Every structure is written in C-alpha cells, then in structure tokens.
mmCIF file of C-alpha atoms and ligand atoms in Angstrom:
data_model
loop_
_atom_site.group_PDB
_atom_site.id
_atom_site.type_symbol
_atom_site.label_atom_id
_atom_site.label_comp_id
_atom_site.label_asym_id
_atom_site.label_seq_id
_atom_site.Cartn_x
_atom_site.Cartn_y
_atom_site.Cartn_z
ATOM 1 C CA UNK A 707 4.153 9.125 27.537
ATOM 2 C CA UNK A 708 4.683 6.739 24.258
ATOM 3 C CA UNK A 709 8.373 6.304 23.329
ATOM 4 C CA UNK A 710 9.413 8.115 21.056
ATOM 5 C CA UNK A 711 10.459 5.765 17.562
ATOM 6 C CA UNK A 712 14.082 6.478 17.383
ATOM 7 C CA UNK A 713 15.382 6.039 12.975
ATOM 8 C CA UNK A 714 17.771 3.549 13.271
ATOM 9 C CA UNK A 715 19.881 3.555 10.034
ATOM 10 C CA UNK A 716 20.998 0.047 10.438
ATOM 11 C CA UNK A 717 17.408 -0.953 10.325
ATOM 12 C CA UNK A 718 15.739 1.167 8.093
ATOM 13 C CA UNK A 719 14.412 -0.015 4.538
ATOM 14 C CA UNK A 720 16.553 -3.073 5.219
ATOM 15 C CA UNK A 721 14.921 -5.322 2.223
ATOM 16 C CA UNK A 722 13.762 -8.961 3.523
ATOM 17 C CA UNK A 723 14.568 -11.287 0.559
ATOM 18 C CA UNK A 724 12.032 -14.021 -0.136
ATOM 19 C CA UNK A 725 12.911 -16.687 -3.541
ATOM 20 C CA UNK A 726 9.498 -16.295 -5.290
ATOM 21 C CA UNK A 727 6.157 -14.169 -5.182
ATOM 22 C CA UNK A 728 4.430 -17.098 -3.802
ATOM 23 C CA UNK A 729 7.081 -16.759 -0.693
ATOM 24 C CA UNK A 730 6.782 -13.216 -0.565
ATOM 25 C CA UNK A 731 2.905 -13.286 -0.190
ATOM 26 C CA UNK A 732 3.055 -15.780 2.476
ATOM 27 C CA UNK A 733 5.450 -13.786 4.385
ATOM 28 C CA UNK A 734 3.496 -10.765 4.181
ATOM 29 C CA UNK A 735 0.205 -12.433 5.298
ATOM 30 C CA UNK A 736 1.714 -13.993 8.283
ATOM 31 C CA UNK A 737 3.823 -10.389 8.736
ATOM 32 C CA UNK A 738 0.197 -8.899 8.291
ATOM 33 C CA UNK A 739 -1.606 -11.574 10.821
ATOM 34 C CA UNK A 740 0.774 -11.176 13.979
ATOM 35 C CA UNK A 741 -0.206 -7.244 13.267
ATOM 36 C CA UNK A 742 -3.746 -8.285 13.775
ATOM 37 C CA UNK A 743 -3.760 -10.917 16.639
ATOM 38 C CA UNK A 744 -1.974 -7.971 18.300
ATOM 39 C CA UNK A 745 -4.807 -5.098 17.357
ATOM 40 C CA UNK A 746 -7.372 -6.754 15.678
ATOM 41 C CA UNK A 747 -9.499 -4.026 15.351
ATOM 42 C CA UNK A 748 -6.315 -2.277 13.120
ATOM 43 C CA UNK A 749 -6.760 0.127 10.192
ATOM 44 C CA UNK A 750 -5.288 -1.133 7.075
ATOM 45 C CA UNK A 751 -4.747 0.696 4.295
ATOM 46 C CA UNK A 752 -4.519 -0.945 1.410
ATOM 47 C CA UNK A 753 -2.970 -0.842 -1.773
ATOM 48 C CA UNK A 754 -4.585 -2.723 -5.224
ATOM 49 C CA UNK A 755 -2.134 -3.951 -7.894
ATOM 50 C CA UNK A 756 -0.646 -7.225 -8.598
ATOM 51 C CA UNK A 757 2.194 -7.406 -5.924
ATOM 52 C CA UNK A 758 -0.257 -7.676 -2.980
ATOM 53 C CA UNK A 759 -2.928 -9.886 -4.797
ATOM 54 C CA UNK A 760 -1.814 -13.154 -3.282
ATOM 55 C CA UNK A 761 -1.033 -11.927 0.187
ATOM 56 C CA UNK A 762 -4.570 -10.204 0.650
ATOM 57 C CA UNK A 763 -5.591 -13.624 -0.989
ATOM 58 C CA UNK A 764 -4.149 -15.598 1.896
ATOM 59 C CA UNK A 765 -5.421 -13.713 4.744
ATOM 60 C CA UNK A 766 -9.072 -13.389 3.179
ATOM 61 C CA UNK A 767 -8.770 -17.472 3.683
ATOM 62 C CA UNK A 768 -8.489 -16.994 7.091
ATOM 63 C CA UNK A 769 -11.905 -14.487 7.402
ATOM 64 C CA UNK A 770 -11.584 -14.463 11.739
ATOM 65 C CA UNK A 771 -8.174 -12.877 11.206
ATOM 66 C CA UNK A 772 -9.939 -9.667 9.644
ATOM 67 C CA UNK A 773 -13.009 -10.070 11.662
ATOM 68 C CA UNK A 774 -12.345 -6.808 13.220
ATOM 69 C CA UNK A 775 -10.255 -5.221 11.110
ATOM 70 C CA UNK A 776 -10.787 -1.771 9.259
ATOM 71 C CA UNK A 777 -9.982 -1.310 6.025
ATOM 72 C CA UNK A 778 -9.155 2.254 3.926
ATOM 73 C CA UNK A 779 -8.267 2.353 0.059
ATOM 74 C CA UNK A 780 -5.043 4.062 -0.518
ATOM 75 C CA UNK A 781 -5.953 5.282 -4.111
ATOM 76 C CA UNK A 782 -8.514 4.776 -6.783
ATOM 77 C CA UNK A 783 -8.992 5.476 -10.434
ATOM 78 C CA UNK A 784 -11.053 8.652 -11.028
ATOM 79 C CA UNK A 785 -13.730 8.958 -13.406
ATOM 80 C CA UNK A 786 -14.266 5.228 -13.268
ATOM 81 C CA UNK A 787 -17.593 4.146 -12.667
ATOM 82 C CA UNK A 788 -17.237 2.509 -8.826
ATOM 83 C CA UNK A 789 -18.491 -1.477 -10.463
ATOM 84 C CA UNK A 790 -15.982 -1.351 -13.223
ATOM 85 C CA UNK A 791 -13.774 -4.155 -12.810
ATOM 86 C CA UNK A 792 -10.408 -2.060 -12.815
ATOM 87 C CA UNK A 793 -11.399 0.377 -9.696
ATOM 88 C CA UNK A 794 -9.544 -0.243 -5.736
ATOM 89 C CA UNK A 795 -12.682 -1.041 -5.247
ATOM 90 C CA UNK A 796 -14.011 -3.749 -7.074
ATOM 91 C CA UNK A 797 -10.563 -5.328 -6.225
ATOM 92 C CA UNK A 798 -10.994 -5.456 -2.893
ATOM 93 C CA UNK A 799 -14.363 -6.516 -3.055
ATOM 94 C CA UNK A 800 -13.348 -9.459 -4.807
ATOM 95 C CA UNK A 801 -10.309 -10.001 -3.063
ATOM 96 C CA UNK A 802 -11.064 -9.330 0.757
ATOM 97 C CA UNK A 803 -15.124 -8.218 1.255
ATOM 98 C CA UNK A 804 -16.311 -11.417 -0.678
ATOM 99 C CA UNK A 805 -14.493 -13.800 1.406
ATOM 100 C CA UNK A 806 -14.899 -11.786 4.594
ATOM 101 C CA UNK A 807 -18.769 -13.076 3.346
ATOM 102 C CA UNK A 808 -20.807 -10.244 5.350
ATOM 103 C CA UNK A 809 -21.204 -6.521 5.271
ATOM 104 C CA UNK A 810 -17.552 -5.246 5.874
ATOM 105 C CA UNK A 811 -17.028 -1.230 4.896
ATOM 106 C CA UNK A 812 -14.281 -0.356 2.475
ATOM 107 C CA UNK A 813 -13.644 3.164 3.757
ATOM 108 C CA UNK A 814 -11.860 5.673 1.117
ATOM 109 C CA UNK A 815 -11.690 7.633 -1.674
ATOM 110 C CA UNK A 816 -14.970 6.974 -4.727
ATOM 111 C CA UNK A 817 -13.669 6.600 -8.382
ATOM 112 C CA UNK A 818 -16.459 8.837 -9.273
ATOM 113 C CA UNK A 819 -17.770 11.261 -6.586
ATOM 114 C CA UNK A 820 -19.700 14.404 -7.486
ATOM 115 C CA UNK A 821 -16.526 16.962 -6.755
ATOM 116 C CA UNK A 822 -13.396 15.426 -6.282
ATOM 117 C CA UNK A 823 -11.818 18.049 -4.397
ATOM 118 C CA UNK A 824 -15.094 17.469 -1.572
ATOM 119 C CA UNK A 825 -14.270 13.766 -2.020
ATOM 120 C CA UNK A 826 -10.503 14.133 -0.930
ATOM 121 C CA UNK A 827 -11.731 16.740 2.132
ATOM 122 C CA UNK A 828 -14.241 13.959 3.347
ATOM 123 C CA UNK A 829 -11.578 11.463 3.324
ATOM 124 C CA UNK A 830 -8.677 13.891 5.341
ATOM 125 C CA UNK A 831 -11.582 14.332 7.900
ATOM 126 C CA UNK A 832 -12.638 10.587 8.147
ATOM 127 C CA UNK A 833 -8.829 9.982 8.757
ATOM 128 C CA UNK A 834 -8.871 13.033 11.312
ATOM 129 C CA UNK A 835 -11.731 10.794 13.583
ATOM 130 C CA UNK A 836 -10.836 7.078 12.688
ATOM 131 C CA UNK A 837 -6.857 7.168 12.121
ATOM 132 C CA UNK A 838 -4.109 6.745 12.616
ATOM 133 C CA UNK A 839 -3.240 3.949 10.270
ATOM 134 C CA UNK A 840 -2.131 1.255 11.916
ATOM 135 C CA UNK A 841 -0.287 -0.649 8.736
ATOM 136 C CA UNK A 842 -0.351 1.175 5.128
ATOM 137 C CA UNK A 843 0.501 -2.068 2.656
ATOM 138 C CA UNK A 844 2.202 -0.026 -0.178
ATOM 139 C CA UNK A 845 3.471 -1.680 -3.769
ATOM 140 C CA UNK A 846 6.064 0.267 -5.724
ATOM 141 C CA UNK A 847 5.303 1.858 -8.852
ATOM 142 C CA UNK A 848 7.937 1.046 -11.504
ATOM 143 C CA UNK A 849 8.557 4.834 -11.511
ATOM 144 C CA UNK A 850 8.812 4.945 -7.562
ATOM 145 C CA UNK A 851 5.183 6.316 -6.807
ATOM 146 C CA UNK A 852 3.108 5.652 -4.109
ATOM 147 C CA UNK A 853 0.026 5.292 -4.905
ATOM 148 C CA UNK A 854 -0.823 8.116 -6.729
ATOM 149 C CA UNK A 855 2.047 10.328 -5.377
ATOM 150 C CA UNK A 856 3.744 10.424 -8.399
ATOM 151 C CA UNK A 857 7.018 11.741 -9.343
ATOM 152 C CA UNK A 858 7.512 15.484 -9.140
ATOM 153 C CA UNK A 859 9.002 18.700 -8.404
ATOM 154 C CA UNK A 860 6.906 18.545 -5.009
ATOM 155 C CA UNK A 861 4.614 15.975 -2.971
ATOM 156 C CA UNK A 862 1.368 16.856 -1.453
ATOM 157 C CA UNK A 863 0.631 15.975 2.026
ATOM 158 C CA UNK A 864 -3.010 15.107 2.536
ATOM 159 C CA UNK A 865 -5.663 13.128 0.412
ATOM 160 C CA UNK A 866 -5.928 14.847 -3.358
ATOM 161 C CA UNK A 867 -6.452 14.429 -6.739
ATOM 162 C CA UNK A 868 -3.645 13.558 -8.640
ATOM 163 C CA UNK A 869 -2.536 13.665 -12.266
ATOM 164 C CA UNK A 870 -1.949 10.296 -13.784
ATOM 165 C CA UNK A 871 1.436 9.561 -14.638
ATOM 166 C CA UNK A 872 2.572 7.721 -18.233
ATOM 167 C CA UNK A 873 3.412 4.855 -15.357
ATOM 168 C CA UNK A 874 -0.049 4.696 -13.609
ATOM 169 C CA UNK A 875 -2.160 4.973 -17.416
ATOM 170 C CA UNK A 876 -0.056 1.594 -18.079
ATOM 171 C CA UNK A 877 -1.004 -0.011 -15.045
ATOM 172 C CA UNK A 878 -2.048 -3.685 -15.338
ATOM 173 C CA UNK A 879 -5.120 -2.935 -13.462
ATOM 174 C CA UNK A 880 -6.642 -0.993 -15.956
ATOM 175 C CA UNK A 881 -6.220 -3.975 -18.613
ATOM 176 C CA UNK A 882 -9.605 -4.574 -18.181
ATOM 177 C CA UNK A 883 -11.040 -1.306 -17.333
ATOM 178 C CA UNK A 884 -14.628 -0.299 -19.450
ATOM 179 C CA UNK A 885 -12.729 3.148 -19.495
ATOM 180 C CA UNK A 886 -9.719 5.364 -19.002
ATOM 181 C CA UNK A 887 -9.609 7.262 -15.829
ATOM 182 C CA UNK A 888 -9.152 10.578 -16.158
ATOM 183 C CA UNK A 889 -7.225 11.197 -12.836
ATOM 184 C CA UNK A 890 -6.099 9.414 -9.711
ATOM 185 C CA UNK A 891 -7.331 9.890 -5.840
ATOM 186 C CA UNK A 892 -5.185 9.155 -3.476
ATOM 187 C CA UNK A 893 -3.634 9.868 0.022
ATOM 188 C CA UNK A 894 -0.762 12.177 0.479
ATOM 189 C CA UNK A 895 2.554 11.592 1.336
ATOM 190 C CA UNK A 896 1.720 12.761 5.093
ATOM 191 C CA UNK A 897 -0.947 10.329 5.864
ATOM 192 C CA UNK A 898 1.066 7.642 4.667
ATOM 193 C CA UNK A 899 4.100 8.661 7.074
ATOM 194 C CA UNK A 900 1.694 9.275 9.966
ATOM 195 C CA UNK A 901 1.088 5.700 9.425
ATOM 196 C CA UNK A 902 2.216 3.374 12.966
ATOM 197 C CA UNK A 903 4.012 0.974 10.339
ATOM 198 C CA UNK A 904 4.234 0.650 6.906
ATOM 199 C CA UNK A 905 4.590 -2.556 4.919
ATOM 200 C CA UNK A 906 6.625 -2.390 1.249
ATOM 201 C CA UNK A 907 5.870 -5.211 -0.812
ATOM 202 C CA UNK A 908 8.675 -5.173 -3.946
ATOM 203 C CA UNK A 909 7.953 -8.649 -6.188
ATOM 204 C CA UNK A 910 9.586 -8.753 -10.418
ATOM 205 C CA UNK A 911 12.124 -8.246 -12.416
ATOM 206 C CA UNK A 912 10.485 -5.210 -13.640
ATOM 207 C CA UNK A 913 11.052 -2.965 -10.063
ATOM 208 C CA UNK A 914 14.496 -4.074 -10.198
ATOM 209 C CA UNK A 915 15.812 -0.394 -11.533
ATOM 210 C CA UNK A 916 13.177 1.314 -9.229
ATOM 211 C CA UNK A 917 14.130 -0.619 -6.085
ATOM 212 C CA UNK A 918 17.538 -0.230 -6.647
ATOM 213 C CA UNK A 919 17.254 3.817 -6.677
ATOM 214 C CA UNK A 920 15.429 3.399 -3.622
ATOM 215 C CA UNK A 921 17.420 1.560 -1.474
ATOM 216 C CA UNK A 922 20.018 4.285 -2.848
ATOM 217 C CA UNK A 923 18.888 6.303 -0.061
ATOM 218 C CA UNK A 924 18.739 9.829 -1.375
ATOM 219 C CA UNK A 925 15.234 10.967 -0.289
ATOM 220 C CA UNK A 926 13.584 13.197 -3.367
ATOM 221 C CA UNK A 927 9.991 13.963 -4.895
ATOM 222 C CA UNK A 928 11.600 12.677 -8.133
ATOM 223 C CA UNK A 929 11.179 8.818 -6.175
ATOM 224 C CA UNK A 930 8.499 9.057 -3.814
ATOM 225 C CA UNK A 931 9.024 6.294 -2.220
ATOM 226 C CA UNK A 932 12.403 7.576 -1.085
ATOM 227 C CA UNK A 933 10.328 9.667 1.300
ATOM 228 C CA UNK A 934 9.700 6.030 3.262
ATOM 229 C CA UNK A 935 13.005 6.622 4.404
ATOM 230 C CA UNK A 936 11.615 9.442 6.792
ATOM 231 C CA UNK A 937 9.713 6.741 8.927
ATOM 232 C CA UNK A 938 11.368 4.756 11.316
ATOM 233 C CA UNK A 939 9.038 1.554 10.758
ATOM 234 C CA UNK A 940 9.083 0.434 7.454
ATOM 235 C CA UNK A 941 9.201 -3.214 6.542
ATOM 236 C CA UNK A 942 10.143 -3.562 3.199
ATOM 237 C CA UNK A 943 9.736 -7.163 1.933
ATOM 238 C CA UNK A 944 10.733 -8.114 -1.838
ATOM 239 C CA UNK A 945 11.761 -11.399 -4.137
ATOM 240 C CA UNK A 946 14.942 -12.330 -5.083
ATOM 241 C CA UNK A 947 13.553 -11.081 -8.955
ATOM 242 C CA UNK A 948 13.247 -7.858 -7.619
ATOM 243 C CA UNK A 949 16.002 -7.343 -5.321
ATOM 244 C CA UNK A 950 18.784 -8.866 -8.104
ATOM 245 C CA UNK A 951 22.022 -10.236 -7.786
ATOM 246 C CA UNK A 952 23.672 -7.149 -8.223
ATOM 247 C CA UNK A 953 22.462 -5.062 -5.688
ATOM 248 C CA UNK A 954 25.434 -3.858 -3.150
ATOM 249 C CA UNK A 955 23.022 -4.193 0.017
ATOM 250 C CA UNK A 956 23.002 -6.381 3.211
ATOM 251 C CA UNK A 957 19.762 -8.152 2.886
ATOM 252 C CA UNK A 958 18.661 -10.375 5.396
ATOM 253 C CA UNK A 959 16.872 -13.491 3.887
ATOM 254 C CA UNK A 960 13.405 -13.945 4.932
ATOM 255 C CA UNK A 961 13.254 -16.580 7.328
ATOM 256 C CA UNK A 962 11.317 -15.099 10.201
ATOM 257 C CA UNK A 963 7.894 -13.413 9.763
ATOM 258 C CA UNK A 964 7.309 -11.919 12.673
ATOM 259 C CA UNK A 965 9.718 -9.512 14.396
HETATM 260 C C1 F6R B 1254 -2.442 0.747 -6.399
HETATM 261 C C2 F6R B 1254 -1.350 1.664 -6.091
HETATM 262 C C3 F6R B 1254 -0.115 1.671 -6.903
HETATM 263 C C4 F6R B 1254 0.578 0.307 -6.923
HETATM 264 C C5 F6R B 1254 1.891 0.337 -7.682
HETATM 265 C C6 F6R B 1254 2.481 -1.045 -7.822
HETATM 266 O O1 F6R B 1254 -3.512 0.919 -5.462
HETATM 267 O O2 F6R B 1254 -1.461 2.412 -5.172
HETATM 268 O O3 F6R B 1254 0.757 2.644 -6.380
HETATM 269 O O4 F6R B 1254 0.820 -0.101 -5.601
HETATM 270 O O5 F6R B 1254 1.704 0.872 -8.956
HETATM 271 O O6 F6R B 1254 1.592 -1.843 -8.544
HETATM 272 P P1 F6R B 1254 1.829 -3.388 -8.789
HETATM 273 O O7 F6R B 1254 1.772 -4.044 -7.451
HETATM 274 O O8 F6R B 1254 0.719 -3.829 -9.676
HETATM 275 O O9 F6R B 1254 3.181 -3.518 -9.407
#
C-alpha cells in the first residue's frame, strides 16, 4: 500500500525565495531535473507564460534530461489558429520540441478543434489512460487563476472550456497573437490536484498583491490558486520582487534545489 501524503501545515505553500528571475529559473530547472533523473519517463504538465520561459529554456539545453519525458499543455487559447505565434503550443514548440530536435508529442488541449466541448472530453479520457501527472508547473495569474480556472463563484473539476477573464485577454502572450481568442481550454481544478507534485513558479513585482492573498491561506474560488493549499506537495518557488519585503511569512531562502 502507498503512504498516504499526510498535509503538513508547517510545510505547505512555504515560498522558496530566490534574488532574481534568472535565480528562480535555475532553481526550478534543477528542482525540475532531480524530478526526472528520478522518473524520467514523467508527465509534465506545463504551463506557457513568461514566468516559466527561462526555466523550460534551461532544461531544453540539456535535451537527454527530457529524453523520456511526456509532456501535456495545461491550457490554450481557443479560437486561435494552432501556428499562431501566441497559442501553448507554438510556445512550447519553440521553447522545448525544437531543442528536444526530433518528433516529441505535445499532448493536450487544440486552440481550435472542431467542438470544444469533444476536445475537453478527449483530453479527460487521455488523462484517464496516461495520468497521473507527475509534476503540473503552474504560473500565477495576477488575478490568482490557474490556468484558465479563473476567479469565480465555483471551479470546475475536469478539462473545459473556460470564459476568458479581463486578466487572461491582457495576457502578454497574446501581444503578438494574429487574433483574439474567443475562449480558454484548460484543465480543471481536479486534475491539477490529482497531480503527484505541483511546482508554483511566482517571479515580479506585479504578483506581489496576488501572492500575498495567497499565502493568506483562506482557500476560495474567488483565488484559485488558494485551492493549492488542498495538496500536500506543492513547491512554491518565487523572487524576492514577488515575494516583497513586507510580507509577514517565514520564507526559507533558496539555497537547496533538491529536497
Ligand atoms: C498559461 C497559463 C496562465 C499563466 C499565468 C501566469 O499557460 O496557464 O495561467 O500561468 O497567467 O502567466 P505569466 O507567467 O506570464 O505571468
């Protein structure tokens, strides 16, 4: 019988402090590599945006680290055509597949299937056969989503479309997007806590307000990412921009990468 994963409060959402993005990123790729040497064949899902560029950046430089790695999109930008520059996908084509240098699948959700709704089934029932997830690397949205599990008066579980928030529409991602997608795809709230281990990534001055409700600990749809507090093996890694002088938490400095 596995062990059950006891919550231990004194542990839990803890924030690892590094000085500067750049020292963020590194920890997170070596965090991310002593995942892999240990299951190398590990699902990733993976989160686009501009806090986990550089990290997915270093480990793509070291292509045997991901040799057998799988790799799921958390979200992507509906109504998008799948080769416009802004889509999950053409990030992580540039970003991870292009390095890798050979066919590698990108498993996950299409920025334009033919019925969205059939699109977010497929992807519950790939998860069903290939899953769990061994690490889900999450960013925080300035207004605490999750990928597209925005803020709201409830949370849905399972893969689904989602209504763009004000917050996602103003993403930088879509700076340079041939169009404006007209909804969001992403996993659910569930999948992401069935997760074995989930990696936070918190980097700017900007998710200083949102950070700061989170580590708050009140756990509410209004801050998705409060709902990280229901899984007992987050690692939550963020700069000292982020985290702020001000904040009233013990934070241990990031020294160590691997725990
Ligand atoms: C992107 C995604 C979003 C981002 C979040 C933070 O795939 O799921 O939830 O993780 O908006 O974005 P950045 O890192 O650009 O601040």
């Amino acid at each position: 019988m596995p062990t059950p994963l006891v919550p231990n409060p004194d542990r839990m959402l803890k924030p690892k402090v590094s000085p500067d993005h750049e020292s963020l990123s590194r920890h997170a790729a070596d965090w991310l590599a002593a995942r892999l040497r240990a299951r190398p064949d590990a699902l990733l899902c993976l989160a686009s945006g501009g806090t986990p560029t550089r990290t997915y950046e270093l480990l793509a430089s070291q292509p045997q680290r991901l040799r057998r790695a799988r790799f799921l999109k958390l979200d992507e930008w509906g109504g998008l055509a799948m080769n416009d520059p802004a889509t999950c996908e053409s990030y992580f084509r540039r970003l991870l597949l292009a390095p890798l240098g050979r066919a590698h699948r990108l498993h996950g959700l299409r920025s334009r299937p033919a019925d969205p709704e059939t699109e977010c089934r497929e992807v519950r029932a790939w998860l069903a056969v290939n899953g769990p997830i061994d690490v889900c690397i999450l960013g925080l949205g300035v207004n605490g989503h999750l990928g597209f599990n925005e803020p709201a008066a409830a949370l849905q579980p399972f893969a689904h479309v989602a209504k763009l928030s004000a917050a996602s529409l103003n993403h930088g991602m879509l700076s340079n997007a041939r169009n404006r997608p007209s909804y969001g795809l992403t996993l659910g709230m569930a999948d992401l806590l069935a997760s074995r281990e989930i990696l936070l990534l918190v980097s700017g001055r900007h998710k200083r307000a949102v950070l700061r409700r989170l580590l708050a600990g009140t756990v509410t749809p209004r801050l998705p990412a409060s709902f990280l507090w229901l899984h007992p093996r987050v690692t939550l890694l963020c700069d000292e921009a982020a985290l702020g002088s001000s904040v009233a938490v013990a934070a241990d400095t990031a020294s160590e990468p691997e725990e």
